[in-house]
mmCIF file of C-alpha atoms in Angstrom:
data_model
loop_
_atom_site.group_PDB
_atom_site.id
_atom_site.type_symbol
_atom_site.label_atom_id
_atom_site.label_comp_id
_atom_site.label_asym_id
_atom_site.label_seq_id
_atom_site.Cartn_x
_atom_site.Cartn_y
_atom_site.Cartn_z
ATOM 1 C CA MET Z 1 0.143 0.088 0.242
ATOM 2 C CA SER Z 2 1.169 3.277 -1.132
ATOM 3 C CA SER Z 3 1.482 6.405 0.999
ATOM 4 C CA GLU Z 4 -1.028 8.148 -0.902
ATOM 5 C CA SER Z 5 -3.795 5.217 -0.247
ATOM 6 C CA LEU Z 6 -2.690 4.972 3.286
ATOM 7 C CA LEU Z 7 -3.481 8.998 2.715
ATOM 8 C CA TYR Z 8 -6.459 9.376 1.075
ATOM 9 C CA ALA Z 9 -6.558 6.453 3.586
ATOM 10 C CA ALA Z 10 -6.735 8.569 7.000
ATOM 11 C CA ALA Z 11 -8.682 11.417 4.871
ATOM 12 C CA THR Z 12 -11.078 9.239 4.930
ATOM 13 C CA VAL Z 13 -11.594 8.288 8.014
ATOM 14 C CA LEU Z 14 -11.609 12.157 9.602
ATOM 15 C CA GLY Z 15 -13.961 13.479 6.949
ATOM 16 C CA ALA Z 16 -16.166 10.602 7.853
ATOM 17 C CA VAL Z 17 -16.047 11.001 12.196
ATOM 18 C CA GLY Z 18 -16.253 14.425 11.443
ATOM 19 C CA MET Z 19 -19.060 15.276 9.531
ATOM 20 C CA TRP Z 20 -20.626 12.367 11.748
ATOM 21 C CA LEU Z 21 -19.974 14.581 14.541
ATOM 22 C CA LEU Z 22 -20.607 17.506 13.238
ATOM 23 C CA LEU Z 23 -24.444 16.236 11.576
ATOM 24 C CA PRO Z 24 -26.880 17.218 14.012
ATOM 25 C CA ARG Z 25 -28.013 14.609 16.717
ATOM 26 C CA PRO Z 26 -28.515 14.827 20.425
ATOM 27 C CA GLY Z 27 -25.839 15.685 22.228
ATOM 28 C CA GLU Z 28 -23.997 17.611 20.462
ATOM 29 C CA ARG Z 29 -20.323 17.573 21.940
ATOM 30 C CA LEU Z 30 -17.845 17.934 20.063
ATOM 31 C CA ARG Z 31 -19.406 19.572 17.221
ATOM 32 C CA TRP Z 32 -15.719 21.704 16.879
ATOM 33 C CA GLY Z 33 -13.561 18.475 17.090
ATOM 34 C CA GLY Z 34 -15.755 17.529 13.698
ATOM 35 C CA ALA Z 35 -15.185 20.560 12.488
ATOM 36 C CA ALA Z 36 -11.587 19.444 12.728
ATOM 37 C CA MET Z 37 -10.512 17.180 11.743
ATOM 38 C CA SER Z 38 -12.975 17.074 8.523
ATOM 39 C CA VAL Z 39 -10.704 21.047 8.001
ATOM 40 C CA VAL Z 40 -7.850 18.373 7.843
ATOM 41 C CA ALA Z 41 -9.465 16.153 6.285
ATOM 42 C CA LEU Z 42 -10.357 18.491 2.721
ATOM 43 C CA GLY Z 43 -6.642 20.137 3.887
ATOM 44 C CA LEU Z 44 -5.265 16.422 3.163
ATOM 45 C CA ILE Z 45 -6.803 15.678 0.396
ATOM 46 C CA LEU Z 46 -6.386 19.302 -1.399
ATOM 47 C CA SER Z 47 -2.717 19.026 -0.761
ATOM 48 C CA GLN Z 48 -2.054 15.407 -3.464
ATOM 49 C CA ILE Z 49 -3.073 18.132 -6.225
ATOM 50 C CA SER Z 50 -0.329 19.422 -7.840
ATOM 51 C CA PRO Z 51 0.953 23.332 -7.940
ATOM 52 C CA LEU Z 52 -1.251 24.741 -11.311
ATOM 53 C CA GLY Z 53 2.320 26.314 -12.047
ATOM 54 C CA ASP Z 54 0.742 30.227 -12.190
ATOM 55 C CA MET Z 55 1.303 31.258 -8.511
ATOM 56 C CA LEU Z 56 -1.886 33.524 -8.363
ATOM 57 C CA SER Z 57 -4.000 31.154 -10.477
ATOM 58 C CA GLN Z 58 -3.535 28.765 -7.523
ATOM 59 C CA SER Z 59 -4.309 31.049 -4.646
ATOM 60 C CA MET Z 60 -7.419 32.039 -5.529
ATOM 61 C CA PHE Z 61 -7.745 28.568 -6.188
ATOM 62 C CA VAL Z 62 -7.410 27.277 -2.606
ATOM 63 C CA VAL Z 63 -8.950 30.055 -1.371
ATOM 64 C CA LEU Z 64 -12.616 29.078 -4.148
ATOM 65 C CA GLY Z 65 -11.954 26.057 -2.809
ATOM 66 C CA SER Z 66 -11.575 25.851 0.325
ATOM 67 C CA VAL Z 67 -14.416 28.253 0.985
ATOM 68 C CA THR Z 68 -16.743 26.627 -1.462
ATOM 69 C CA VAL Z 69 -16.444 22.534 0.576
ATOM 70 C CA ILE Z 70 -16.068 24.217 3.630
ATOM 71 C CA ALA Z 71 -19.414 26.712 2.884
ATOM 72 C CA ALA Z 72 -21.187 23.429 1.751
ATOM 73 C CA ALA Z 73 -20.113 21.630 4.515
ATOM 74 C CA ALA Z 74 -22.050 24.305 7.189
ATOM 75 C CA ALA Z 75 -25.349 24.559 4.179
ATOM 76 C CA VAL Z 76 -25.838 20.712 5.417
ATOM 77 C CA THR Z 77 -24.413 20.395 9.372
ATOM 78 C CA PHE Z 78 -26.505 23.838 10.249
ATOM 79 C CA ARG Z 79 -29.748 22.841 12.040
ATOM 80 C CA ASN Z 80 -31.696 26.601 11.569
ATOM 81 C CA PRO Z 81 -33.004 25.467 7.542
ATOM 82 C CA VAL Z 82 -32.061 29.501 7.534
ATOM 83 C CA TYR Z 83 -29.203 29.581 8.490
ATOM 84 C CA CYS Z 84 -28.246 27.249 5.877
ATOM 85 C CA ALA Z 85 -29.320 28.985 3.601
ATOM 86 C CA ILE Z 86 -26.886 31.750 4.068
ATOM 87 C CA TRP Z 87 -24.289 28.903 3.449
ATOM 88 C CA PHE Z 88 -25.411 26.972 0.727
ATOM 89 C CA ALA Z 89 -25.238 31.804 -1.077
ATOM 90 C CA MET Z 90 -21.834 31.351 0.810
ATOM 91 C CA MET Z 91 -20.753 27.831 -1.795
ATOM 92 C CA LEU Z 92 -22.376 29.453 -4.916
ATOM 93 C CA LEU Z 93 -20.662 32.535 -4.358
ATOM 94 C CA GLY Z 94 -17.643 30.684 -3.583
ATOM 95 C CA THR Z 95 -18.442 28.294 -6.799
ATOM 96 C CA ALA Z 96 -19.138 31.104 -8.691
ATOM 97 C CA GLY Z 97 -15.551 31.910 -8.293
ATOM 98 C CA LEU Z 98 -14.280 29.123 -9.566
ATOM 99 C CA PHE Z 99 -16.277 29.966 -12.547
ATOM 100 C CA LEU Z 100 -14.865 32.335 -13.611
ATOM 101 C CA LEU Z 101 -11.122 31.076 -12.679
ATOM 102 C CA GLN Z 102 -12.157 28.559 -15.590
ATOM 103 C CA GLY Z 103 -12.495 31.360 -17.433
ATOM 104 C CA ALA Z 104 -16.919 30.753 -17.819
ATOM 105 C CA HIS Z 105 -17.432 33.866 -17.276
ATOM 106 C CA PHE Z 106 -21.098 33.998 -18.618
ATOM 107 C CA LEU Z 107 -21.946 30.611 -16.010
ATOM 108 C CA GLY Z 108 -20.251 32.425 -13.265
ATOM 109 C CA VAL Z 109 -23.104 35.267 -13.136
ATOM 110 C CA ALA Z 110 -25.351 33.577 -13.940
ATOM 111 C CA THR Z 111 -25.081 31.134 -11.411
ATOM 112 C CA ILE Z 112 -24.995 34.390 -8.916
ATOM 113 C CA VAL Z 113 -27.949 35.371 -10.677
ATOM 114 C CA VAL Z 114 -30.699 32.239 -11.574
ATOM 115 C CA TYR Z 115 -29.393 30.266 -7.909
ATOM 116 C CA ALA Z 116 -28.647 32.917 -5.684
ATOM 117 C CA GLY Z 117 -31.177 35.245 -7.006
ATOM 118 C CA ALA Z 118 -34.081 33.053 -8.141
ATOM 119 C CA ILE Z 119 -33.253 30.203 -6.134
ATOM 120 C CA LEU Z 120 -32.641 31.251 -2.587
ATOM 121 C CA VAL Z 121 -35.334 33.388 -2.564
ATOM 122 C CA THR Z 122 -37.795 31.638 -2.831
ATOM 123 C CA LEU Z 123 -36.643 29.661 -1.159
ATOM 124 C CA LEU Z 124 -36.334 32.162 1.463
ATOM 125 C CA PHE Z 125 -39.961 32.389 1.128
ATOM 126 C CA VAL Z 126 -40.640 29.095 1.732
ATOM 127 C CA LEU Z 127 -39.297 29.362 5.166
ATOM 128 C CA MET Z 128 -40.965 31.929 6.738
ATOM 129 C CA LEU Z 129 -44.554 31.492 4.923
ATOM 130 C CA ALA Z 130 -43.613 27.745 6.724
ATOM 131 C CA ASN Z 131 -42.211 29.977 9.268
ATOM 132 C CA PRO Z 132 -42.368 27.016 11.873
ATOM 133 C CA ARG Z 133 -41.894 28.082 15.401
ATOM 134 C CA GLY Z 134 -38.442 27.540 17.347
ATOM 135 C CA ASN Z 135 -35.849 24.857 16.851
ATOM 136 C CA ALA Z 136 -37.737 21.975 15.538
ATOM 137 C CA PRO Z 137 -37.384 18.135 17.041
ATOM 138 C CA TYR Z 138 -36.431 17.438 12.932
ATOM 139 C CA ASP Z 139 -34.159 19.295 13.030
ATOM 140 C CA ARG Z 140 -31.567 18.717 15.565
ATOM 141 C CA LEU Z 141 -32.589 14.429 14.063
ATOM 142 C CA SER Z 142 -30.778 13.470 11.894
ATOM 143 C CA TRP Z 143 -30.753 9.543 9.615
ATOM 144 C CA GLU Z 144 -27.986 7.395 10.277
ATOM 145 C CA GLY Z 145 -25.376 10.327 11.048
ATOM 146 C CA PRO Z 146 -23.027 7.447 11.234
ATOM 147 C CA LEU Z 147 -23.658 5.955 7.786
ATOM 148 C CA SER Z 148 -25.396 8.552 5.971
ATOM 149 C CA ALA Z 149 -20.886 10.025 6.580
ATOM 150 C CA THR Z 150 -19.468 7.205 5.804
ATOM 151 C CA ALA Z 151 -21.495 6.664 2.824
ATOM 152 C CA GLY Z 152 -20.597 10.040 1.064
ATOM 153 C CA ILE Z 153 -17.121 10.269 2.105
ATOM 154 C CA VAL Z 154 -15.935 7.000 0.913
ATOM 155 C CA LEU Z 155 -17.601 8.111 -2.493
ATOM 156 C CA VAL Z 156 -15.919 11.860 -2.117
ATOM 157 C CA GLY Z 157 -12.306 9.370 -1.353
ATOM 158 C CA MET Z 158 -13.191 6.532 -3.902
ATOM 159 C CA LEU Z 159 -13.266 9.533 -6.631
ATOM 160 C CA THR Z 160 -10.712 11.350 -5.344
ATOM 161 C CA MET Z 161 -8.073 8.499 -4.820
ATOM 162 C CA THR Z 162 -9.345 7.131 -8.857
ATOM 163 C CA LEU Z 163 -8.528 11.098 -9.829
ATOM 164 C CA SER Z 164 -4.955 11.160 -8.782
ATOM 165 C CA SER Z 165 -3.840 7.854 -9.559
ATOM 166 C CA VAL Z 166 -4.786 8.760 -13.281
ATOM 167 C CA LEU Z 167 -4.123 12.632 -13.903
ATOM 168 C CA LYS Z 168 -1.207 12.517 -11.833
ATOM 169 C CA SER Z 169 0.317 9.550 -14.062
ATOM 170 C CA PRO Z 170 3.379 10.795 -15.893
ATOM 171 C CA THR Z 171 2.433 8.116 -19.234
ATOM 172 C CA LEU Z 172 -1.112 10.848 -18.821
ATOM 173 C CA ALA Z 173 1.530 14.153 -20.294
ATOM 174 C CA ASP Z 174 2.693 12.651 -23.553
ATOM 175 C CA ASP Z 175 -1.065 11.749 -25.150
ATOM 176 C CA LEU Z 176 -2.765 15.699 -24.003
ATOM 177 C CA PRO Z 177 -5.626 15.618 -26.483
ATOM 178 C CA SER Z 178 -4.995 18.420 -28.758
ATOM 179 C CA ALA Z 179 -7.319 20.178 -27.479
ATOM 180 C CA LEU Z 180 -5.389 20.381 -24.821
ATOM 181 C CA LEU Z 181 -1.722 21.898 -26.916
ATOM 182 C CA THR Z 182 -5.120 24.537 -28.430
ATOM 183 C CA ALA Z 183 -6.491 25.768 -25.306
ATOM 184 C CA GLN Z 184 -2.297 26.424 -24.296
ATOM 185 C CA ALA Z 185 -1.402 27.408 -27.025
ATOM 186 C CA VAL Z 186 -4.506 30.516 -27.147
ATOM 187 C CA GLY Z 187 -3.388 31.044 -23.472
ATOM 188 C CA SER Z 188 -0.074 31.726 -23.412
ATOM 189 C CA GLY Z 189 -1.344 34.364 -26.107
ATOM 190 C CA ASN Z 190 0.546 32.069 -28.743
ATOM 191 C CA SER Z 191 0.068 34.406 -32.333
ATOM 192 C CA ASP Z 192 -0.948 30.963 -34.186
ATOM 193 C CA THR Z 193 -4.136 31.068 -32.068
ATOM 194 C CA GLU Z 194 -6.199 30.432 -34.475
ATOM 195 C CA GLN Z 195 -4.518 28.118 -36.843
ATOM 196 C CA ALA Z 196 -5.190 25.998 -33.643
ATOM 197 C CA ALA Z 197 -8.566 27.095 -32.661
ATOM 198 C CA ALA Z 198 -9.546 25.723 -36.506
ATOM 199 C CA ARG Z 199 -7.773 22.180 -35.768
ATOM 200 C CA ASN Z 200 -10.684 22.173 -33.114
ATOM 201 C CA GLY Z 201 -13.632 22.154 -35.339
ATOM 202 C CA GLY Z 202 -13.386 26.586 -34.033
ATOM 203 C CA GLN Z 203 -13.915 26.154 -30.338
ATOM 204 C CA ASP Z 204 -12.066 28.534 -28.570
ATOM 205 C CA ILE Z 205 -12.752 28.048 -25.129
ATOM 206 C CA LEU Z 206 -11.121 31.521 -23.996
ATOM 207 C CA SER Z 207 -11.432 34.187 -26.836
ATOM 208 C CA GLU Z 208 -12.629 37.233 -25.619
ATOM 209 C CA HIS Z 209 -16.104 37.225 -27.207
ATOM 210 C CA HIS Z 210 -16.477 34.576 -24.679
ATOM 211 C CA SER Z 211 -20.745 35.628 -24.403
ATOM 212 C CA ALA Z 212 -21.054 35.505 -28.590
ATOM 213 C CA SER Z 213 -19.433 32.191 -29.225
ATOM 214 C CA LEU Z 214 -21.200 30.575 -26.122
ATOM 215 C CA GLY Z 215 -23.715 31.588 -27.179
ATOM 216 C CA GLY Z 216 -23.027 31.158 -31.346
ATOM 217 C CA ARG Z 217 -22.378 27.633 -29.751
ATOM 218 C CA MET Z 218 -25.488 27.099 -27.938
ATOM 219 C CA PHE Z 219 -27.663 28.510 -30.672
ATOM 220 C CA SER Z 220 -26.501 26.218 -33.656
ATOM 221 C CA ALA Z 221 -25.077 23.147 -32.113
ATOM 222 C CA HIS Z 222 -27.498 22.870 -29.845
ATOM 223 C CA LEU Z 223 -30.477 24.344 -30.605
ATOM 224 C CA VAL Z 224 -33.341 21.589 -29.540
ATOM 225 C CA SER Z 225 -32.130 22.089 -26.564
ATOM 226 C CA ILE Z 226 -31.781 25.036 -25.350
ATOM 227 C CA GLU Z 227 -36.013 25.215 -27.392
ATOM 228 C CA VAL Z 228 -36.284 21.864 -24.213
ATOM 229 C CA ALA Z 229 -34.470 24.086 -22.134
ATOM 230 C CA GLY Z 230 -37.505 26.804 -22.663
ATOM 231 C CA VAL Z 231 -40.795 24.146 -22.948
ATOM 232 C CA LEU Z 232 -39.114 22.529 -19.560
ATOM 233 C CA LEU Z 233 -40.116 26.204 -18.078
ATOM 234 C CA PHE Z 234 -43.463 26.486 -19.215
ATOM 235 C CA ALA Z 235 -44.737 24.016 -17.849
ATOM 236 C CA ALA Z 236 -43.028 23.767 -14.627
ATOM 237 C CA LEU Z 237 -44.771 27.427 -14.478
ATOM 238 C CA VAL Z 238 -47.761 26.246 -15.134
ATOM 239 C CA GLY Z 239 -47.370 23.008 -12.702
ATOM 240 C CA ALA Z 240 -46.787 24.486 -9.747
ATOM 241 C CA VAL Z 241 -49.084 27.311 -10.657
ATOM 242 C CA ALA Z 242 -52.012 23.923 -10.851
ATOM 243 C CA ILE Z 243 -50.061 22.259 -7.560
ATOM 244 C CA ILE Z 244 -50.475 25.792 -5.606
ATOM 245 C CA ALA Z 245 -54.210 26.452 -6.872
ATOM 246 C CA HIS Z 246 -55.554 22.160 -6.332
ATOM 247 C CA SER Z 247 -54.216 22.796 -3.099
ATOM 248 C CA ARG Z 248 -56.546 26.352 -1.920
ATOM 249 C CA SER Z 249 -59.145 24.959 -3.690
ATOM 250 C CA VAL Z 250 -59.120 21.714 -1.615
ATOM 251 C CA ARG Z 251 -58.285 23.450 1.407
ATOM 252 C CA SER Z 252 -61.806 26.549 0.506
ATOM 253 C CA ASP Z 253 -63.955 23.428 -0.573
ATOM 254 C CA LYS Z 254 -63.237 22.200 3.425
ATOM 255 C CA GLN Z 255 -63.719 25.558 5.003
ATOM 256 C CA THR Z 256 -67.213 26.193 3.609
ATOM 257 C CA LEU Z 257 -68.514 22.627 4.468
ATOM 258 C CA ALA Z 258 -66.743 22.619 8.292
ATOM 259 C CA GLY Z 259 -68.787 26.308 8.043
ATOM 260 C CA LYS Z 260 -71.839 24.576 7.061
ATOM 261 C CA GLN Z 261 -71.876 21.559 9.693
ATOM 262 C CA ALA Z 262 -70.834 24.550 12.778
ATOM 263 C CA MET Z 263 -73.669 26.277 11.460
ATOM 264 C CA GLN Z 264 -75.726 23.105 11.545
ATOM 265 C CA THR Z 265 -74.931 22.171 14.927
ATOM 266 C CA PRO Z 266 -73.694 25.481 16.510
ATOM 267 C CA SER Z 267 -72.895 23.457 19.715
ATOM 268 C CA THR Z 268 -71.244 20.875 19.451
ATOM 269 C CA ASN Z 269 -68.248 21.978 17.578
ATOM 270 C CA GLY Z 270 -66.971 25.977 18.062
ATOM 271 C CA ARG Z 271 -63.224 25.428 16.511
ATOM 272 C CA ALA Z 272 -64.963 22.923 13.258
ATOM 273 C CA GLY Z 273 -63.895 26.344 10.935
ATOM 274 C CA ALA Z 274 -61.077 27.032 12.061
ATOM 275 C CA MET F 1 -1.194 27.398 -16.651
ATOM 276 C CA ASN F 2 -0.987 23.407 -15.727
ATOM 277 C CA GLU F 3 -3.938 22.284 -17.680
ATOM 278 C CA VAL F 4 -4.077 18.756 -15.855
ATOM 279 C CA SER F 5 -3.403 20.253 -12.268
ATOM 280 C CA LEU F 6 -6.194 22.242 -12.403
ATOM 281 C CA LEU F 7 -8.178 19.924 -14.607
ATOM 282 C CA HIS F 8 -8.005 17.857 -10.811
ATOM 283 C CA GLY F 9 -8.340 20.429 -9.488
ATOM 284 C CA PHE F 10 -11.404 21.244 -10.386
ATOM 285 C CA LEU F 11 -12.767 17.505 -10.616
ATOM 286 C CA THR F 12 -11.150 17.241 -6.723
ATOM 287 C CA ILE F 13 -14.152 20.204 -6.051
ATOM 288 C CA GLY F 14 -17.514 18.805 -7.656
ATOM 289 C CA ALA F 15 -16.586 15.630 -6.382
ATOM 290 C CA LEU F 16 -16.016 17.037 -2.398
ATOM 291 C CA LEU F 17 -19.302 19.380 -3.012
ATOM 292 C CA PHE F 18 -21.118 16.015 -4.836
ATOM 293 C CA GLY F 19 -20.176 13.821 -1.262
ATOM 294 C CA ILE F 20 -21.993 16.782 0.918
ATOM 295 C CA GLY F 21 -24.703 17.114 -1.210
ATOM 296 C CA LEU F 22 -24.784 13.435 -0.526
ATOM 297 C CA ILE F 23 -24.237 13.106 3.482
ATOM 298 C CA GLY F 24 -26.770 16.656 3.585
ATOM 299 C CA PHE F 25 -29.568 14.478 1.419
ATOM 300 C CA LEU F 26 -29.076 11.302 3.285
ATOM 301 C CA SER F 27 -29.240 12.573 7.014
ATOM 302 C CA ARG F 28 -31.136 15.746 7.051
ATOM 303 C CA ARG F 29 -34.727 15.625 7.600
ATOM 304 C CA ASN F 30 -36.551 18.722 6.835
ATOM 305 C CA MET F 31 -37.100 18.818 2.796
ATOM 306 C CA ILE F 32 -36.090 22.412 2.308
ATOM 307 C CA VAL F 33 -32.635 20.397 3.252
ATOM 308 C CA MET F 34 -32.850 17.702 1.925
ATOM 309 C CA PHE F 35 -33.115 20.429 -1.545
ATOM 310 C CA LEU F 36 -30.554 22.527 -0.622
ATOM 311 C CA ALA F 37 -28.055 18.968 -0.466
ATOM 312 C CA VAL F 38 -29.500 18.539 -4.320
ATOM 313 C CA GLU F 39 -29.486 21.730 -5.190
ATOM 314 C CA MET F 40 -25.532 21.178 -3.829
ATOM 315 C CA MET F 41 -25.398 17.436 -5.545
ATOM 316 C CA ILE F 42 -26.270 19.509 -9.236
ATOM 317 C CA GLN F 43 -23.622 21.674 -8.157
ATOM 318 C CA GLY F 44 -20.776 19.769 -8.209
ATOM 319 C CA VAL F 45 -21.214 18.325 -11.643
ATOM 320 C CA SER F 46 -21.490 21.799 -13.063
ATOM 321 C CA VAL F 47 -17.798 22.141 -11.494
ATOM 322 C CA SER F 48 -17.086 19.177 -12.683
ATOM 323 C CA PHE F 49 -18.586 19.346 -16.359
ATOM 324 C CA VAL F 50 -17.382 23.151 -16.489
ATOM 325 C CA ALA F 51 -13.516 21.077 -16.432
ATOM 326 C CA TRP F 52 -13.653 18.985 -18.390
ATOM 327 C CA GLY F 53 -14.511 21.160 -21.113
ATOM 328 C CA ARG F 54 -11.891 23.685 -20.675
ATOM 329 C CA TYR F 55 -9.962 20.646 -20.933
ATOM 330 C CA HIS F 56 -10.895 19.746 -23.866
ATOM 331 C CA ASN F 57 -11.127 23.169 -25.043
ATOM 332 C CA ASN F 58 -15.076 22.453 -26.607
ATOM 333 C CA TRP F 59 -18.268 24.788 -25.624
ATOM 334 C CA ASP F 60 -19.870 21.889 -24.665
ATOM 335 C CA GLY F 61 -19.605 21.751 -20.971
ATOM 336 C CA GLN F 62 -20.398 25.188 -20.839
ATOM 337 C CA VAL F 63 -23.948 24.528 -22.913
ATOM 338 C CA MET F 64 -25.136 21.688 -20.784
ATOM 339 C CA VAL F 65 -24.542 23.874 -17.220
ATOM 340 C CA ILE F 66 -26.623 26.006 -18.682
ATOM 341 C CA VAL F 67 -29.254 23.654 -19.399
ATOM 342 C CA MET F 68 -28.763 22.070 -16.250
ATOM 343 C CA LEU F 69 -29.717 25.932 -14.509
ATOM 344 C CA ALA F 70 -33.100 25.397 -16.024
ATOM 345 C CA VAL F 71 -33.445 22.848 -14.822
ATOM 346 C CA ALA F 72 -32.495 22.957 -11.719
ATOM 347 C CA ALA F 73 -35.122 26.150 -11.479
ATOM 348 C CA CYS F 74 -37.755 24.585 -12.935
ATOM 349 C CA GLU F 75 -37.336 21.711 -9.978
ATOM 350 C CA ALA F 76 -36.793 24.321 -7.172
ATOM 351 C CA ALA F 77 -40.859 26.224 -9.159
ATOM 352 C CA ILE F 78 -42.416 22.492 -8.296
ATOM 353 C CA ALA F 79 -40.778 21.058 -5.408
ATOM 354 C CA MET F 80 -41.622 24.218 -3.808
ATOM 355 C CA ALA F 81 -45.079 23.843 -4.341
ATOM 356 C CA LEU F 82 -45.142 20.935 -3.441
ATOM 357 C CA ILE F 83 -43.496 21.419 -0.168
ATOM 358 C CA LEU F 84 -45.652 24.485 0.237
ATOM 359 C CA MET F 85 -48.583 22.200 -0.186
ATOM 360 C CA VAL F 86 -46.962 20.183 1.873
ATOM 361 C CA PHE F 87 -47.083 21.762 5.007
ATOM 362 C CA GLU F 88 -50.508 24.041 5.108
ATOM 363 C CA ARG F 89 -51.230 20.181 5.282
ATOM 364 C CA SER F 90 -49.197 18.903 7.786
ATOM 365 C CA GLY F 91 -47.837 21.627 9.447
ATOM 366 C CA LYS F 92 -44.491 20.192 9.633
ATOM 367 C CA LEU F 93 -41.603 19.935 7.068
ATOM 368 C CA ASP F 94 -40.226 16.957 8.493
ATOM 369 C CA ILE F 95 -39.697 14.026 5.523
ATOM 370 C CA ALA F 96 -40.928 11.241 8.624
ATOM 371 C CA VAL F 97 -44.175 12.915 7.093
ATOM 372 C CA HIS F 98 -44.046 10.723 4.090
ATOM 373 C CA GLN F 99 -44.243 7.284 6.202
ATOM 374 C CA ARG F 100 -48.215 7.037 6.095
ATOM 375 C CA TYR F 101 -47.642 6.137 2.373
ATOM 376 C CA ARG F 102 -46.048 2.893 3.602
ATOM 377 C CA GLU F 103 -46.735 -0.486 3.162
ATOM 378 C CA ASP F 104 -49.376 -1.844 5.221
ATOM 379 C CA ASN F 105 -47.394 -4.198 7.098
ATOM 380 C CA GLN F 106 -44.462 -1.868 7.406
ATOM 381 C CA PRO F 107 -43.627 -0.693 10.911
ATOM 382 C CA GLU F 108 -44.304 2.767 11.837
ATOM 383 C CA TYR F 109 -41.301 4.304 12.575
ATOM 384 C CA VAL F 110 -40.573 6.593 15.553
ATOM 385 C CA ASP F 111 -38.087 8.891 17.048
ATOM 386 C CA ARG F 112 -36.753 7.592 19.903
ATOM 387 C CA ASP F 113 -34.219 9.275 21.728
ATOM 388 C CA LEU F 114 -35.487 12.747 21.170
ATOM 389 C CA PRO F 115 -32.979 15.922 21.791
ATOM 390 C CA PRO F 116 -34.344 17.926 25.147
ATOM 391 C CA PRO F 117 -36.458 20.540 24.094
ATOM 392 C CA GLU F 118 -33.961 24.324 23.834
ATOM 393 C CA ASP F 119 -34.312 26.588 26.868
ATOM 394 C CA LYS F 120 -33.293 29.790 24.497
ATOM 395 C CA ALA F 121 -35.905 31.225 22.030
ATOM 396 C CA GLN F 122 -34.502 30.850 18.415
ATOM 397 C CA VAL F 123 -31.435 33.341 16.865
ATOM 398 C CA TRP F 124 -32.716 34.149 13.936
ATOM 399 C CA PRO F 125 -30.029 36.029 11.179
ATOM 400 C CA ASN F 126 -30.111 40.703 11.706
ATOM 401 C CA LEU F 127 -29.054 43.303 10.783
ATOM 402 C CA THR F 128 -27.537 45.453 13.265
ATOM 403 C CA PRO F 129 -29.087 48.518 13.500
ATOM 404 C CA ALA F 130 -28.285 52.427 12.476
ATOM 405 C CA GLY F 131 -28.999 55.884 12.660
ATOM 406 C CA VAL F 132 -31.548 57.162 14.306
ATOM 407 C CA GLU F 133 -34.764 55.016 15.471
ATOM 408 C CA PRO F 134 -37.680 57.198 13.703
ATOM 409 C CA GLU F 135 -40.442 57.629 16.403
ATOM 410 C CA HIS F 136 -43.191 54.984 16.369
ATOM 411 C CA ASP F 137 -46.834 54.995 15.054
ATOM 412 C CA PRO F 138 -48.669 53.884 17.956
ATOM 413 C CA GLU F 139 -51.334 52.745 16.250
ATOM 414 C CA GLU F 140 -49.556 51.558 13.235
ATOM 415 C CA THR F 141 -47.437 49.137 15.371
ATOM 416 C CA ALA F 142 -50.530 47.885 16.763
ATOM 417 C CA TYR F 143 -51.570 46.687 13.311
ATOM 418 C CA ARG F 144 -48.254 44.979 12.760
ATOM 419 C CA SER F 145 -47.904 41.240 13.543
ATOM 420 C CA HIS F 146 -45.609 40.161 14.844
ATOM 421 C CA VAL F 147 -42.676 39.071 13.436
#
């Protein structure tokens, strides 16, 4: 067993125990210990990524990645669902930063606008409409904490170990895809960028006209998927309105029925109309 | 920039997001938090898609993420409508409410070790008040419900 596998095994065990300690459970002891163990596991996993070669990108990546993962862990472990939603927004900001770091400018902005702007606000609206009083007991319990923490972290451990064994193998550098060489040529500002892009079917993901190129690709090669997404959005809109309208009509039917019964027998049950 | 280690780093972050979302989905009982965990898994997959798109110098990964954004928005609308409807009927956001749809021969799930009720009131996030507090209209505050 190599030292690398040992390191990943240690990270998996530490992460599983840490996440279990962090999850809501009766007693709530050792939560800070769980947080520390999870952070150590994250550090072990991130330490296996070879440096990006560029100091600025490297520090940006480490900061954004840590913020994203720590906010994600906080979002699933906090007891109060409002705090969960706020940590989820923090995770979205981190992900948007990672997208920007990859050169996906449009996606970075779209993530903030659609997720943090629309979905999260809808979610907070529902939380405020529901407004369960106090800390509900079901927010302070979890289903099978140790088992689910182990399942998730073992999945992460296997994925990261496989990634590291495949992507760090020395043979990979010899057979880089031609597209990657194109990207490197583009990244270094090479003069024959256009030639390189032409070799790759006219695609150049780091071009200056980012949104124009993305839109061109989207509305030419992927026109059908975009139309399907539009139809899906419309269907979801109609569906959501239908669900709410149906529940309203059922409720008002019940209320009128109960009101009639209460009027017929006023002395039996005063709270029937409530 | 070293493209292979960039891919490695982003796929690692994607795997971590997916795994943490899986833990949240399996273990949490609040339906809204479970929904957040599913969105987190979708984000993990999006990060991986963008990383592969960059690696192959191909727009299709980003286009796929845009379609996923649209699907996630649809899913959020439907899920929120359903959660609100269930909440109106049962008064709980607990997923265990759905155990009434179990088979006839299955035993009912009962919470074994309930945590003791908390003494201190729940603390909601709030903003620090700034500036001079204006005079309150007593009639207006009488009609406003306590939030």
